[in-house]
Structures are given as C-alpha cells and as structure tokens.
PDB file of C-alpha atoms in Angstrom:
ATOM      1  CA  UNK I 138    -120.287  42.085 -18.424  1.00 44.00           C
ATOM      2  CA  UNK I 139    -118.403  42.539 -21.657  1.00 43.00           C
ATOM      3  CA  UNK I 140    -115.813  44.730 -19.928  1.00 46.00           C
ATOM      4  CA  UNK I 141    -115.214  42.083 -17.262  1.00 46.00           C
ATOM      5  CA  UNK I 142    -114.616  39.439 -19.913  1.00 43.00           C
ATOM      6  CA  UNK I 143    -112.174  41.730 -21.673  1.00 45.00           C
ATOM      7  CA  UNK I 144    -110.251  42.311 -18.454  1.00 44.00           C
ATOM      8  CA  UNK I 145    -110.077  38.590 -17.683  1.00 41.00           C
ATOM      9  CA  UNK I 146    -108.966  37.755 -21.229  1.00 40.00           C
ATOM     10  CA  UNK I 147    -106.265  40.414 -21.116  1.00 45.00           C
ATOM     11  CA  UNK I 148    -104.975  39.155 -17.787  1.00 46.00           C
ATOM     12  CA  UNK I 149    -104.873  35.584 -19.088  1.00 40.00           C
ATOM     13  CA  UNK I 150    -102.964  36.550 -22.245  1.00 39.00           C
ATOM     14  CA  UNK I 151    -100.464  38.612 -20.191  1.00 43.00           C
ATOM     15  CA  UNK I 152     -99.864  35.651 -17.866  1.00 43.00           C
ATOM     16  CA  UNK I 153     -99.319  33.318 -20.825  1.00 36.00           C
ATOM     17  CA  UNK I 154     -96.821  35.717 -22.407  1.00 40.00           C
ATOM     18  CA  UNK I 155     -94.891  36.061 -19.126  1.00 42.00           C
ATOM     19  CA  UNK I 156     -94.819  32.290 -18.666  1.00 42.00           C
ATOM     20  CA  UNK I 157     -93.608  31.704 -22.226  1.00 39.00           C
ATOM     21  CA  UNK I 158     -90.836  34.276 -21.903  1.00 40.00           C
ATOM     22  CA  UNK I 159     -89.633  32.736 -18.650  1.00 40.00           C
ATOM     23  CA  UNK I 160     -89.763  29.179 -19.973  1.00 40.00           C
ATOM     24  CA  UNK I 161     -87.848  30.193 -23.031  1.00 39.00           C
ATOM     25  CA  UNK I 162     -85.135  32.185 -21.281  1.00 37.00           C
ATOM     26  CA  UNK I 163     -84.162  29.720 -18.546  1.00 35.00           C
ATOM     27  CA  UNK I 164     -83.221  26.764 -20.775  1.00 35.00           C
ATOM     28  CA  UNK I 165     -81.349  29.113 -23.089  1.00 36.00           C
ATOM     29  CA  UNK I 166     -79.296  30.466 -20.200  1.00 35.00           C
ATOM     30  CA  UNK I 167     -78.596  26.998 -18.845  1.00 37.00           C
ATOM     31  CA  UNK I 168     -77.636  25.580 -22.215  1.00 38.00           C
ATOM     32  CA  UNK I 169     -75.375  28.446 -23.211  1.00 39.00           C
ATOM     33  CA  UNK I 170     -73.549  29.155 -19.967  1.00 47.00           C
ATOM     34  CA  UNK I 171     -71.924  25.805 -19.222  1.00 48.00           C
ATOM     35  CA  UNK I 172     -69.459  25.288 -16.432  1.00 52.00           C
ATOM     36  CA  UNK I 173     -68.013  28.811 -16.790  1.00 55.00           C
ATOM     37  CA  UNK I 174     -71.313  30.368 -15.695  1.00 52.00           C
ATOM     38  CA  UNK I 175     -71.588  27.929 -12.816  1.00 52.00           C
ATOM     39  CA  UNK I 176     -68.199  29.001 -11.465  1.00 53.00           C
ATOM     40  CA  UNK I 177     -68.984  32.651 -12.205  1.00 54.00           C
ATOM     41  CA  UNK I 178     -72.074  32.449 -10.032  1.00 51.00           C
ATOM     42  CA  UNK I 179     -70.123  30.835  -7.205  1.00 54.00           C
ATOM     43  CA  UNK I 180     -67.319  33.388  -7.478  1.00 56.00           C
ATOM     44  CA  UNK I 181     -69.833  36.240  -7.515  1.00 54.00           C
ATOM     45  CA  UNK I 182     -71.441  34.928  -4.355  1.00 51.00           C
ATOM     46  CA  UNK I 183     -68.005  34.706  -2.745  1.00 54.00           C
ATOM     47  CA  UNK I 184     -67.266  38.331  -3.671  1.00 53.00           C
ATOM     48  CA  UNK I 185     -70.605  39.610  -2.423  1.00 51.00           C
ATOM     49  CA  UNK I 186     -70.565  37.647   0.826  1.00 49.00           C
ATOM     50  CA  UNK I 187     -67.801  39.654   2.583  1.00 51.00           C
ATOM     51  CA  UNK I 188     -69.811  42.875   2.177  1.00 52.00           C
ATOM     52  CA  UNK I 189     -72.809  41.245   3.787  1.00 46.00           C
ATOM     53  CA  UNK I 190     -70.645  39.877   6.582  1.00 49.00           C
ATOM     54  CA  UNK I 191     -69.115  43.307   7.220  1.00 50.00           C
ATOM     55  CA  UNK I 192     -72.565  44.848   7.498  1.00 46.00           C
ATOM     56  CA  UNK I 193     -73.637  42.082   9.848  1.00 44.00           C
ATOM     57  CA  UNK I 194     -70.531  42.566  11.974  1.00 45.00           C
ATOM     58  CA  UNK I 195     -71.144  46.298  12.227  1.00 41.00           C
ATOM     59  CA  UNK I 196     -74.808  45.923  13.085  1.00 40.00           C
ATOM     60  CA  UNK I 197     -74.238  43.052  15.522  1.00 46.00           C
ATOM     61  CA  UNK I 198     -71.324  43.977  17.823  1.00 50.00           C
ATOM     62  CA  UNK I 199     -69.733  41.136  19.782  1.00 56.00           C
ATOM     63  CA  UNK I 200     -68.245  41.123  23.254  1.00 77.00           C
ATOM     64  CA  UNK I 201     -64.573  42.042  23.458  1.00 86.00           C
ATOM     65  CA  UNK I 202     -62.240  39.046  23.349  1.00 90.00           C
ATOM     66  CA  UNK I 203     -59.175  39.566  25.539  1.00 93.00           C
ATOM     67  CA  UNK I 204     -56.331  37.069  25.949  1.00 94.00           C
ATOM     68  CA  UNK I 205     -54.938  37.476  29.476  1.00 94.00           C
ATOM     69  CA  UNK I 206     -51.644  35.882  30.506  1.00 95.00           C
ATOM     70  CA  UNK I 207     -49.421  36.310  33.539  1.00 96.00           C
ATOM     71  CA  UNK I 208     -45.989  35.316  34.829  1.00 97.00           C
ATOM     72  CA  UNK I 209     -44.893  35.266  38.481  1.00 97.00           C
ATOM     73  CA  UNK I 210     -41.579  34.333  40.115  1.00 97.00           C
ATOM     74  CA  UNK I 211     -40.492  34.563  43.743  1.00 97.00           C
ATOM     75  CA  UNK I 212     -38.319  33.000  46.423  1.00 96.00           C
ATOM     76  CA  UNK I 213     -39.933  30.754  49.027  1.00 95.00           C
ATOM     77  CA  UNK I 214     -38.764  29.163  52.250  1.00 92.00           C
ATOM     78  CA  UNK I 215     -40.925  26.039  51.829  1.00 93.00           C
ATOM     79  CA  UNK I 216     -41.448  24.660  48.336  1.00 93.00           C
ATOM     80  CA  UNK I 217     -43.889  21.988  49.475  1.00 94.00           C
ATOM     81  CA  UNK I 218     -46.213  24.434  51.248  1.00 95.00           C
ATOM     82  CA  UNK I 219     -46.060  26.891  48.344  1.00 95.00           C
ATOM     83  CA  UNK I 220     -46.937  24.209  45.803  1.00 95.00           C
ATOM     84  CA  UNK I 221     -49.877  23.036  47.913  1.00 95.00           C
ATOM     85  CA  UNK I 222     -51.167  26.606  48.253  1.00 96.00           C
ATOM     86  CA  UNK I 223     -50.971  27.238  44.486  1.00 96.00           C
ATOM     87  CA  UNK I 224     -52.810  24.009  43.656  1.00 96.00           C
ATOM     88  CA  UNK I 225     -55.557  24.878  46.125  1.00 96.00           C
ATOM     89  CA  UNK I 226     -55.887  28.371  44.618  1.00 96.00           C
ATOM     90  CA  UNK I 227     -56.160  26.928  41.106  1.00 96.00           C
ATOM     91  CA  UNK I 228     -58.869  24.523  42.230  1.00 95.00           C
ATOM     92  CA  UNK I 229     -60.862  27.272  43.952  1.00 95.00           C
ATOM     93  CA  UNK I 230     -60.735  29.348  40.765  1.00 94.00           C
ATOM     94  CA  UNK I 231     -62.034  26.493  38.628  1.00 95.00           C
ATOM     95  CA  UNK I 232     -58.689  26.057  36.878  1.00 95.00           C
ATOM     96  CA  UNK I 233     -56.205  23.236  36.445  1.00 96.00           C
ATOM     97  CA  UNK I 234     -52.456  22.593  36.125  1.00 95.00           C
ATOM     98  CA  UNK I 235     -51.456  22.185  32.484  1.00 94.00           C
ATOM     99  CA  UNK I 236     -47.723  21.812  33.174  1.00 94.00           C
ATOM    100  CA  UNK I 237     -45.277  21.176  35.999  1.00 95.00           C
ATOM    101  CA  UNK I 238     -41.545  20.486  36.277  1.00 95.00           C
ATOM    102  CA  UNK I 239     -38.613  20.915  38.661  1.00 96.00           C
ATOM    103  CA  UNK I 240     -34.926  21.762  38.209  1.00 95.00           C
ATOM    104  CA  UNK I 241     -32.099  21.392  40.731  1.00 92.00           C
ATOM    105  CA  UNK I 242     -28.713  23.088  40.943  1.00 88.00           C
ATOM    106  CA  UNK I 243     -26.005  23.216  43.612  1.00 80.00           C
ATOM    107  CA  UNK I 244     -27.579  26.009  45.643  1.00 86.00           C
ATOM    108  CA  UNK I 245     -31.290  26.117  44.688  1.00 92.00           C
ATOM    109  CA  UNK I 246     -34.332  24.137  43.585  1.00 94.00           C
ATOM    110  CA  UNK I 247     -36.765  25.687  41.082  1.00 96.00           C
ATOM    111  CA  UNK I 248     -40.373  24.602  40.558  1.00 97.00           C
ATOM    112  CA  UNK I 249     -42.437  25.626  37.521  1.00 98.00           C
ATOM    113  CA  UNK I 250     -46.242  25.467  37.353  1.00 97.00           C
ATOM    114  CA  UNK I 251     -48.565  26.469  34.515  1.00 97.00           C
ATOM    115  CA  UNK I 252     -52.156  27.164  35.558  1.00 97.00           C
ATOM    116  CA  UNK I 253     -55.086  27.470  33.139  1.00 97.00           C
ATOM    117  CA  UNK I 254     -58.136  29.241  34.544  1.00 96.00           C
ATOM    118  CA  UNK I 255     -61.387  30.698  33.130  1.00 96.00           C
ATOM    119  CA  UNK I 256     -60.807  34.271  31.965  1.00 94.00           C
ATOM    120  CA  UNK I 257     -63.268  35.764  34.442  1.00 93.00           C
ATOM    121  CA  UNK I 258     -61.420  34.046  37.321  1.00 95.00           C
ATOM    122  CA  UNK I 259     -57.929  35.198  36.343  1.00 96.00           C
ATOM    123  CA  UNK I 260     -57.838  38.221  38.664  1.00 95.00           C
ATOM    124  CA  UNK I 261     -59.071  36.275  41.740  1.00 95.00           C
ATOM    125  CA  UNK I 262     -56.477  33.579  41.041  1.00 96.00           C
ATOM    126  CA  UNK I 263     -53.745  36.200  40.710  1.00 95.00           C
ATOM    127  CA  UNK I 264     -54.716  37.766  44.030  1.00 95.00           C
ATOM    128  CA  UNK I 265     -54.962  34.379  45.743  1.00 95.00           C
ATOM    129  CA  UNK I 266     -51.541  33.207  44.541  1.00 95.00           C
ATOM    130  CA  UNK I 267     -49.898  36.555  45.377  1.00 94.00           C
ATOM    131  CA  UNK I 268     -51.241  36.549  48.931  1.00 92.00           C
ATOM    132  CA  UNK I 269     -48.367  36.297  51.410  1.00 89.00           C
ATOM    133  CA  UNK I 270     -45.590  37.009  48.899  1.00 93.00           C
ATOM    134  CA  UNK I 271     -43.489  39.990  50.015  1.00 92.00           C
ATOM    135  CA  UNK I 272     -41.345  40.365  46.912  1.00 94.00           C
ATOM    136  CA  UNK I 273     -41.657  39.146  43.322  1.00 96.00           C
ATOM    137  CA  UNK I 274     -38.585  38.567  41.187  1.00 96.00           C
ATOM    138  CA  UNK I 275     -40.926  38.661  38.181  1.00 96.00           C
ATOM    139  CA  UNK I 276     -44.509  39.896  37.940  1.00 96.00           C
ATOM    140  CA  UNK I 277     -45.773  40.413  34.407  1.00 96.00           C
ATOM    141  CA  UNK I 278     -49.421  40.611  33.304  1.00 96.00           C
ATOM    142  CA  UNK I 279     -50.467  41.005  29.655  1.00 95.00           C
ATOM    143  CA  UNK I 280     -53.838  41.571  27.965  1.00 94.00           C
ATOM    144  CA  UNK I 281     -54.159  41.250  24.184  1.00 93.00           C
ATOM    145  CA  UNK I 282     -57.357  42.331  22.421  1.00 94.00           C
ATOM    146  CA  UNK I 283     -58.104  39.893  19.567  1.00 92.00           C
ATOM    147  CA  UNK I 284     -61.691  40.974  18.923  1.00 92.00           C
ATOM    148  CA  UNK I 285     -61.027  42.411  15.458  1.00 92.00           C
ATOM    149  CA  UNK I 286     -58.966  39.407  14.468  1.00 91.00           C
ATOM    150  CA  UNK I 287     -61.667  37.035  15.702  1.00 90.00           C
ATOM    151  CA  UNK I 288     -64.492  38.918  13.933  1.00 92.00           C
ATOM    152  CA  UNK I 289     -62.534  39.044  10.673  1.00 93.00           C
ATOM    153  CA  UNK I 290     -61.696  35.349  10.873  1.00 93.00           C
ATOM    154  CA  UNK I 291     -65.294  34.461  11.728  1.00 92.00           C
ATOM    155  CA  UNK I 292     -66.606  36.469   8.755  1.00 93.00           C
ATOM    156  CA  UNK I 293     -64.170  34.872   6.317  1.00 94.00           C
ATOM    157  CA  UNK I 294     -65.015  31.446   7.697  1.00 93.00           C
ATOM    158  CA  UNK I 295     -68.727  32.058   7.123  1.00 94.00           C
ATOM    159  CA  UNK I 296     -67.985  33.137   3.548  1.00 93.00           C
ATOM    160  CA  UNK I 297     -65.957  29.990   2.904  1.00 92.00           C
ATOM    161  CA  UNK I 298     -68.708  27.762   4.281  1.00 92.00           C
ATOM    162  CA  UNK I 299     -71.368  29.573   2.251  1.00 93.00           C
ATOM    163  CA  UNK I 300     -69.268  29.174  -0.894  1.00 91.00           C
ATOM    164  CA  UNK I 301     -68.779  25.492  -0.113  1.00 91.00           C
ATOM    165  CA  UNK I 302     -72.553  25.067   0.103  1.00 91.00           C
ATOM    166  CA  UNK I 303     -73.013  26.762  -3.272  1.00 91.00           C
ATOM    167  CA  UNK I 304     -70.355  24.564  -4.873  1.00 88.00           C
ATOM    168  CA  UNK I 305     -72.109  21.460  -3.546  1.00 89.00           C
ATOM    169  CA  UNK I 306     -75.302  22.696  -5.145  1.00 88.00           C
ATOM    170  CA  UNK I 307     -73.427  23.192  -8.416  1.00 86.00           C
ATOM    171  CA  UNK I 308     -71.992  19.691  -8.103  1.00 85.00           C
ATOM    172  CA  UNK I 309     -75.498  18.243  -8.103  1.00 85.00           C
ATOM    173  CA  UNK I 310     -76.232  20.220 -11.286  1.00 84.00           C
ATOM    174  CA  UNK I 311     -73.055  19.182 -13.149  1.00 81.00           C
ATOM    175  CA  UNK I 312     -73.810  17.605 -16.537  1.00 86.00           C
ATOM    176  CA  UNK I 313     -70.527  15.892 -17.424  1.00 88.00           C
ATOM    177  CA  UNK I 314     -67.378  14.441 -15.877  1.00 88.00           C
ATOM    178  CA  UNK I 315     -65.291  17.551 -16.595  1.00 87.00           C
ATOM    179  CA  UNK I 316     -67.652  19.785 -14.634  1.00 85.00           C
ATOM    180  CA  UNK I 317     -67.740  17.284 -11.754  1.00 87.00           C
ATOM    181  CA  UNK I 318     -63.927  17.205 -11.560  1.00 90.00           C
ATOM    182  CA  UNK I 319     -63.662  21.000 -11.634  1.00 88.00           C
ATOM    183  CA  UNK I 320     -66.200  21.448  -8.856  1.00 87.00           C
ATOM    184  CA  UNK I 321     -64.598  18.713  -6.737  1.00 89.00           C
ATOM    185  CA  UNK I 322     -61.182  20.380  -7.071  1.00 91.00           C
ATOM    186  CA  UNK I 323     -62.640  23.669  -5.877  1.00 89.00           C
ATOM    187  CA  UNK I 324     -64.414  21.899  -3.017  1.00 90.00           C
ATOM    188  CA  UNK I 325     -61.165  20.227  -1.949  1.00 90.00           C
ATOM    189  CA  UNK I 326     -59.321  23.568  -1.790  1.00 92.00           C
ATOM    190  CA  UNK I 327     -62.223  25.164   0.060  1.00 92.00           C
ATOM    191  CA  UNK I 328     -62.342  22.347   2.604  1.00 92.00           C
ATOM    192  CA  UNK I 329     -58.604  22.752   3.307  1.00 93.00           C
ATOM    193  CA  UNK I 330     -59.022  26.503   3.807  1.00 93.00           C
ATOM    194  CA  UNK I 331     -62.032  25.971   6.071  1.00 93.00           C
ATOM    195  CA  UNK I 332     -60.218  23.445   8.288  1.00 94.00           C
ATOM    196  CA  UNK I 333     -57.193  25.735   8.661  1.00 94.00           C
ATOM    197  CA  UNK I 334     -59.393  28.716   9.534  1.00 93.00           C
ATOM    198  CA  UNK I 335     -61.442  26.642  11.984  1.00 94.00           C
ATOM    199  CA  UNK I 336     -58.215  25.661  13.747  1.00 94.00           C
ATOM    200  CA  UNK I 337     -57.214  29.321  14.161  1.00 93.00           C
ATOM    201  CA  UNK I 338     -60.773  30.241  15.195  1.00 92.00           C
ATOM    202  CA  UNK I 339     -60.855  27.559  17.899  1.00 93.00           C
ATOM    203  CA  UNK I 340     -57.381  28.547  19.118  1.00 92.00           C
ATOM    204  CA  UNK I 341     -58.351  32.199  19.533  1.00 91.00           C
ATOM    205  CA  UNK I 342     -61.589  31.276  21.245  1.00 91.00           C
ATOM    206  CA  UNK I 343     -59.816  28.933  23.674  1.00 91.00           C
ATOM    207  CA  UNK I 344     -57.082  31.457  24.462  1.00 91.00           C
ATOM    208  CA  UNK I 345     -59.672  34.136  25.193  1.00 92.00           C
ATOM    209  CA  UNK I 346     -61.857  31.809  27.261  1.00 93.00           C
ATOM    210  CA  UNK I 347     -59.003  30.411  29.372  1.00 95.00           C
ATOM    211  CA  UNK I 348     -56.197  32.552  30.787  1.00 96.00           C
ATOM    212  CA  UNK I 349     -52.697  31.222  31.512  1.00 96.00           C
ATOM    213  CA  UNK I 350     -50.613  31.961  34.608  1.00 97.00           C
ATOM    214  CA  UNK I 351     -46.993  30.743  34.582  1.00 97.00           C
ATOM    215  CA  UNK I 352     -45.488  30.443  38.060  1.00 97.00           C
ATOM    216  CA  UNK I 353     -41.893  29.863  39.148  1.00 97.00           C
ATOM    217  CA  UNK I 354     -40.952  29.590  42.812  1.00 97.00           C
ATOM    218  CA  UNK I 355     -37.562  28.530  44.133  1.00 96.00           C
ATOM    219  CA  UNK I 356     -35.888  27.608  47.398  1.00 95.00           C
ATOM    220  CA  UNK I 357     -32.241  28.234  48.335  1.00 92.00           C
ATOM    221  CA  UNK I 358     -30.600  25.123  49.801  1.00 85.00           C
ATOM    222  CA  UNK I 359     -28.687  25.586  53.095  1.00 70.00           C
ATOM    223  CA  UNK I 360     -24.894  25.264  53.359  1.00 56.00           C
ATOM    224  CA  UNK I 361     -25.078  22.325  55.757  1.00 52.00           C
ATOM    225  CA  UNK I 362     -27.358  20.409  53.451  1.00 55.00           C
ATOM    226  CA  UNK I 363     -25.146  21.349  50.541  1.00 58.00           C
ATOM    227  CA  UNK I 364     -22.018  19.962  52.317  1.00 65.00           C
ATOM    228  CA  UNK I 365     -23.867  16.812  53.360  1.00 71.00           C
ATOM    229  CA  UNK I 366     -25.099  16.219  49.841  1.00 69.00           C
ATOM    230  CA  UNK I 367     -21.629  16.729  48.379  1.00 72.00           C
ATOM    231  CA  UNK I 368     -20.031  14.414  50.956  1.00 74.00           C
ATOM    232  CA  UNK I 369     -22.610  11.711  50.269  1.00 78.00           C
ATOM    233  CA  UNK I 370     -22.097  12.114  46.531  1.00 77.00           C
ATOM    234  CA  UNK I 371     -18.312  11.817  46.989  1.00 82.00           C
ATOM    235  CA  UNK I 372     -18.670   8.571  48.941  1.00 84.00           C
ATOM    236  CA  UNK I 373     -20.999   7.193  46.332  1.00 84.00           C
ATOM    237  CA  UNK I 374     -18.683   8.167  43.482  1.00 85.00           C
ATOM    238  CA  UNK I 375     -15.665   6.679  45.320  1.00 87.00           C
ATOM    239  CA  UNK I 376     -17.445   3.383  45.816  1.00 88.00           C
ATOM    240  CA  UNK I 377     -18.530   3.341  42.188  1.00 86.00           C
ATOM    241  CA  UNK I 378     -14.895   3.960  41.185  1.00 86.00           C
ATOM    242  CA  UNK I 379     -13.721   0.930  43.185  1.00 89.00           C
ATOM    243  CA  UNK I 380     -16.430  -1.231  41.639  1.00 85.00           C
ATOM    244  CA  UNK I 381     -15.492  -0.088  38.152  1.00 86.00           C
ATOM    245  CA  UNK I 382     -11.805  -0.822  38.852  1.00 82.00           C
ATOM    246  CA  UNK I 383     -12.574  -4.375  39.997  1.00 84.00           C
ATOM    247  CA  UNK I 384     -14.771  -4.933  36.960  1.00 86.00           C
ATOM    248  CA  UNK I 385     -12.006  -3.645  34.677  1.00 81.00           C
ATOM    249  CA  UNK I 386      -9.510  -6.080  36.235  1.00 80.00           C
ATOM    250  CA  UNK I 387     -11.972  -8.948  35.816  1.00 79.00           C
ATOM    251  CA  UNK I 388     -12.397  -8.068  32.163  1.00 80.00           C
ATOM    252  CA  UNK I 389      -8.648  -7.654  31.504  1.00 80.00           C
ATOM    253  CA  UNK I 390      -7.299 -10.683  33.468  1.00 78.00           C
ATOM    254  CA  UNK I 391      -6.621 -12.826  30.347  1.00 82.00           C
ATOM    255  CA  UNK I 392      -4.481 -10.041  28.932  1.00 82.00           C
ATOM    256  CA  UNK I 393      -2.655  -9.684  32.272  1.00 79.00           C
ATOM    257  CA  UNK I 394      -1.841 -13.424  32.352  1.00 82.00           C
ATOM    258  CA  UNK I 395      -0.571 -13.353  28.778  1.00 86.00           C
ATOM    259  CA  UNK I 396       1.502 -10.259  29.529  1.00 84.00           C
ATOM    260  CA  UNK I 397       3.026 -11.928  32.615  1.00 84.00           C
ATOM    261  CA  UNK I 398       3.978 -15.031  30.612  1.00 89.00           C
ATOM    262  CA  UNK I 399       5.579 -12.928  27.902  1.00 87.00           C
ATOM    263  CA  UNK I 400       7.526 -10.980  30.531  1.00 87.00           C
ATOM    264  CA  UNK I 401       8.870 -14.230  32.072  1.00 86.00           C
ATOM    265  CA  UNK I 402       9.948 -15.584  28.691  1.00 86.00           C
ATOM    266  CA  UNK I 403      11.705 -12.340  27.782  1.00 87.00           C
ATOM    267  CA  UNK I 404      13.426 -12.291  31.162  1.00 84.00           C
ATOM    268  CA  UNK I 405      14.731 -15.851  30.695  1.00 84.00           C
ATOM    269  CA  UNK I 406      16.010 -15.045  27.241  1.00 87.00           C
ATOM    270  CA  UNK I 407      17.808 -11.984  28.534  1.00 86.00           C
ATOM    271  CA  UNK I 408      19.281 -13.949  31.466  1.00 80.00           C
ATOM    272  CA  UNK I 409      20.532 -16.731  29.186  1.00 78.00           C
ATOM    273  CA  UNK I 410      22.078 -14.238  26.806  1.00 78.00           C
ATOM    274  CA  UNK I 411      23.824 -12.476  29.684  1.00 79.00           C
ATOM    275  CA  UNK I 412      25.186 -15.774  31.022  1.00 73.00           C
ATOM    276  CA  UNK I 413      26.638 -16.779  27.640  1.00 73.00           C
ATOM    277  CA  UNK I 414      28.283 -13.412  27.253  1.00 73.00           C
ATOM    278  CA  UNK I 415      29.912 -13.783  30.676  1.00 67.00           C
ATOM    279  CA  UNK I 416      31.229 -17.268  29.848  1.00 66.00           C
ATOM    280  CA  UNK I 417      32.716 -16.099  26.567  1.00 67.00           C
ATOM    281  CA  UNK I 418      34.403 -13.178  28.307  1.00 69.00           C
ATOM    282  CA  UNK I 419      36.000 -15.440  30.924  1.00 63.00           C
ATOM    283  CA  UNK I 420      37.256 -17.848  28.217  1.00 65.00           C
ATOM    284  CA  UNK I 421      38.914 -15.021  26.305  1.00 59.00           C
ATOM    285  CA  UNK I 422      40.707 -13.757  29.417  1.00 54.00           C
ATOM    286  CA  UNK I 423      42.026 -17.217  30.196  1.00 55.00           C
TER     287      UNK I 423
END
C-alpha cells in the first residue's frame, strides 16, 4: 500500500514538473522571438517542403503528359467538299474548330482550319482527315513530353500554397502593425507567384489534354475562270474610272468657269493690243 502511494506521488510530481517546464518555456520563446522568428519558421517550412514534395513525386508516379500537335497541307479539287469532310471528322472525334480563314491569289485559293481534339482522339482524327489524300505537301506530327515540367511546377505550386497558409496563420498571431504589414507584403508576393504558376499549370494541362491539328488545303483556279474574273474586274474598274472622272469634273466646275473667264479676258486684251500695234504701224508708213 505504501509503495503504491509512493509511485502515485512520484508520477504526480513528475507530471507537475513537466507541465511547469512547458508553461515556462513557451511564453519565453514567444516573447523573445518576435517577428523574426515568425518569418524564420515560415521560411524553414518553405525550405523543407520541396524535399517532401520530391519524395511524394517519386513515390507517387503520374501518367505521362504528352503534347501532340500536327500540321497537314495538300491540294484539293473541291474546297467545299474537303471543308465539309474535315468538319465532320472533327465532330466525330469530339473536337471543334478553334480557327478558320481563307486567302485568295490570282491562281489559287487557300483555306486554313485549326482543329482542337481530345488527346486520345488525335490519331483517329489524323487518320480520318488523311483518308483519300494521295499526296501531302506538308505532313508534320510532333509529340512533346512535359511530364517532368508539370510535376516540378505542381510541386512548387503546392509549396507556395502551403507557405501561404502558414503566413496566414502567422498573420492571425501578429501582435503589432509592423508585423501585420510585413506578413501582408509576403502574402502579396506569394499570391502573385501562385497566380502566375497556376496560369502555367493550367496551360500545360490544357495543351496535354487537347491536341491541335493545323490544316491547310488549297484549290488551283482554272485559266478560263481566271480570264473571266480578270475581264469582269477590268470592266468594273473602267466603270469606276468613268464615275470618278465625272465626279472630279463636278467638283472642279467652279474652277473651270473661272479659268474660262480669265482666258477670254486675256484673249481680248491681247487682241486689243495687237490691233493698236497694227494701227500705229499703218500710221507710220503713211
């Protein structure tokens, strides 16, 4: 009985001593560290976090992220039918047209289409679009592995977000205005870094999830159509020239009237001067 009491008393005294030492050390650390210790703790967590992220990345492998792009160009005999076929192929593959434009020259018409399609449907789309094409002027397919870049960016983004959380915790523990301002400045810089990294992260993810196929097909215009078009353009330009000439005359008619009047006056003056000279000459001879 006595031994049991001794054991209980010893345990109680040991617990009291441990509690006193802990209660005495925590306030001392908080009172003596100040804002420098707060930032030191946050910086230490930021330095330690990348190691943890690297271990997590090694132990938890992710699927490979491949950015697939392609470019095709060929000559076609019917632009309308070719465009319809490409649009149908894009729709069957679950894709969509993200860009389209047309250019015309004297002898050919070029059409440009940009198709975005899920990465796992890129090969079927490529085969579908290529079906029936005998010769490609351009056929280029590229595959870029961005897995390492994505994993590295994802790890650094996690570190930044974790550090932001720790700084917000420190902000709630700030004891004066100076500490609040310092923490808010750090939070502002962190938020800017996080938004920039999130933009790159989303861009990589979108590029890997959706492949891009750029297509150019062109049609050579016939000589007869070319002559007809040029003849029609010449008639149109000739008519426009006549219209412009009439408009120019209508605009300049006041100046023409004034010029005509001046010419008549000058002519009369010259005629009168010539007549006087003739009279004087005849008088001298007589």
